[in-house]
Each structure stands twice: as C-alpha cells, then as structure tokens.
Amino acid sequence: IGVFEMNETGLNEVENPSAMLLSGRIKNVSGGCITCVIEGTRPILSEVQGLVTSTGFGNPRRMSTGFDYNRLNLILAVLEKREGLYFSNLDTYVNIVGGLRLDEPATDLSVALALISSLKDVPVPEKTLAFGEIGLAGEIRSVNSCEQRIREAAKLGFEKCVIPYHNYSRLPKYLFNEIEIVPAKNIRQAFEAIIN
C-alpha cells in the first residue's frame, strides 16, 4: 500500500512517508514522542503530541485527534492508578501529527510518554522513539514486527528506541550496533530510559 500526496504535478507517491511526517518538528519542546506503527506491511514513524494544562472549567476536557478517545482515557487511568500521576483536574489533549489515525495498541507507550513529558515539562530527546502496548497493571506488553520498527528508526537516524522488555531477547544481535535499544517492563522504566 503506497502513501500519496497531492502537489502541483498531481498525485504522487511519497517515497519515505516517515521522513515526510517527521519534517517540521520543533526540538526541545515537552509533550512530543515519536512512535512507529505498521501500516499494512510498512513501518511508519509518526509524532504523537500531548498537552496537559490546568482546566478553566469545572470538569477537565479530554480531546483526541487521530487516537482512540476511549484508549486515551484508559491510559490516563493507568497513569493515575499505577504511576501516581494525576490528570483528573487537568485538561488533556492528544494529537497525531500529519492526520494519521493510529489504532494500533503499540502506540500506547508513546502517548503515555508524551503526556508525562507535558505534565513534567521534560522534553523527550528528538532522536528517541518508543512503542509498546500498555496493560491495566501499567506493564508494557510485547508487540509484533518489533525488528522491522527498529530498523526503520535506525534508517532515519534515531539513536535510542524504548521497547517492551519481552521483545528484547528475541532481537537479532546486529540491530544493537545500529541503535541503542532499551527494554522497559513498565511506564516508569520507559520514562526513565528516555530522559537518561
């Protein structure tokens, strides 16, 4: 399945959709995290933006563009219960840059990290990405196509990749020469790995 864009010459195939989606990123700003999703058979890197701010209303607002609203609420509940990070009196926004719709559970970790980054006002380094499904106990569960995702990140010059702990031992050794791969069992470990 190809990715196309419209320009002055008509509809043209995009050779590298990941590079296109990541162009124009602002550096050293809190609330952003890169993830890698599988669209068909192709790995695509995408930026997840999170914004957490004090509410001006009685009930805090929750908004999500390009990411499942119910999944966002689940992640917020896990962050509160398992990590002691309180969002219940804060407005919370999630946006997937480029108009993508990310339905894959592997994007959970990057959404959580973008929200924590915004809450703590600590930027995620620009050459770092993360992916993994979040369980209700706060654990990071394994995902499919892990090797393919890491290869795409390394190809685009990323330097660190935070992945589920259970995917780590099955990776081929050559990958460790191309990019720093950090396994994480839970959300706290993942955030500590990203900021260290």
Tab-separated table of N, CA, C and O in Angstrom, residues 1 14 20 50 55 64 70-71 87 93 113 120 129 159 189:
chain	number	residue	atom	x	y	z
A	1	ILE	N	0.856	-1.180	0.000
A	1	ILE	CA	0.000	0.000	0.000
A	1	ILE	C	0.893	1.231	0.000
A	1	ILE	O	1.738	1.394	0.877
A	14	VAL	N	4.724	9.046	-2.149
A	14	VAL	CA	5.747	9.513	-1.218
A	14	VAL	C	6.711	8.366	-0.977
A	14	VAL	O	6.324	7.303	-0.516
A	20	MET	N	8.596	12.396	5.744
A	20	MET	CA	7.630	13.453	5.470
A	20	MET	C	6.849	13.813	6.734
A	20	MET	O	6.665	14.979	7.061
A	50	GLY	N	1.241	15.470	23.033
A	50	GLY	CA	0.362	15.513	24.192
A	50	GLY	C	0.465	16.878	24.849
A	50	GLY	O	1.541	17.475	24.891
A	55	THR	N	-7.193	23.210	33.996
A	55	THR	CA	-8.507	23.406	33.383
A	55	THR	C	-9.106	24.743	33.784
A	55	THR	O	-8.904	25.223	34.894
A	64	SER	N	-8.952	14.126	21.685
A	64	SER	CA	-8.004	13.267	20.991
A	64	SER	C	-8.253	13.347	19.493
A	64	SER	O	-9.380	13.161	19.041
A	70	ASN	N	-11.372	6.478	23.849
A	70	ASN	CA	-11.503	5.548	24.969
A	70	ASN	C	-10.150	5.003	25.406
A	70	ASN	O	-9.911	4.787	26.594
A	71	ARG	N	-9.275	4.770	24.430
A	71	ARG	CA	-7.929	4.294	24.756
A	71	ARG	C	-7.164	5.372	25.531
A	71	ARG	O	-6.396	5.072	26.449
A	87	PHE	N	-4.106	13.447	36.525
A	87	PHE	CA	-4.628	14.221	35.396
A	87	PHE	C	-6.089	14.624	35.624
A	87	PHE	O	-6.668	15.279	34.780
A	93	TYR	N	-4.952	16.813	26.038
A	93	TYR	CA	-5.129	16.767	24.591
A	93	TYR	C	-4.077	15.842	23.975
A	93	TYR	O	-2.910	15.883	24.375
A	113	LEU	N	4.016	8.547	27.208
A	113	LEU	CA	5.250	9.313	27.400
A	113	LEU	C	5.089	10.769	26.981
A	113	LEU	O	5.651	11.670	27.616
A	120	LYS	N	5.277	16.930	33.221
A	120	LYS	CA	6.509	17.252	33.948
A	120	LYS	C	7.328	18.346	33.255
A	120	LYS	O	8.339	18.785	33.795
A	129	LEU	N	12.652	7.229	20.216
A	129	LEU	CA	11.274	6.835	19.975
A	129	LEU	C	10.903	5.708	20.913
A	129	LEU	O	11.764	5.105	21.560
A	159	GLU	N	18.585	7.394	17.529
A	159	GLU	CA	19.695	6.882	18.326
A	159	GLU	C	19.266	5.989	19.479
A	159	GLU	O	20.059	5.202	19.981
A	189	GLN	N	9.837	2.780	34.030
A	189	GLN	CA	11.128	2.414	33.440
A	189	GLN	C	11.315	3.055	32.077
A	189	GLN	O	12.411	3.512	31.732
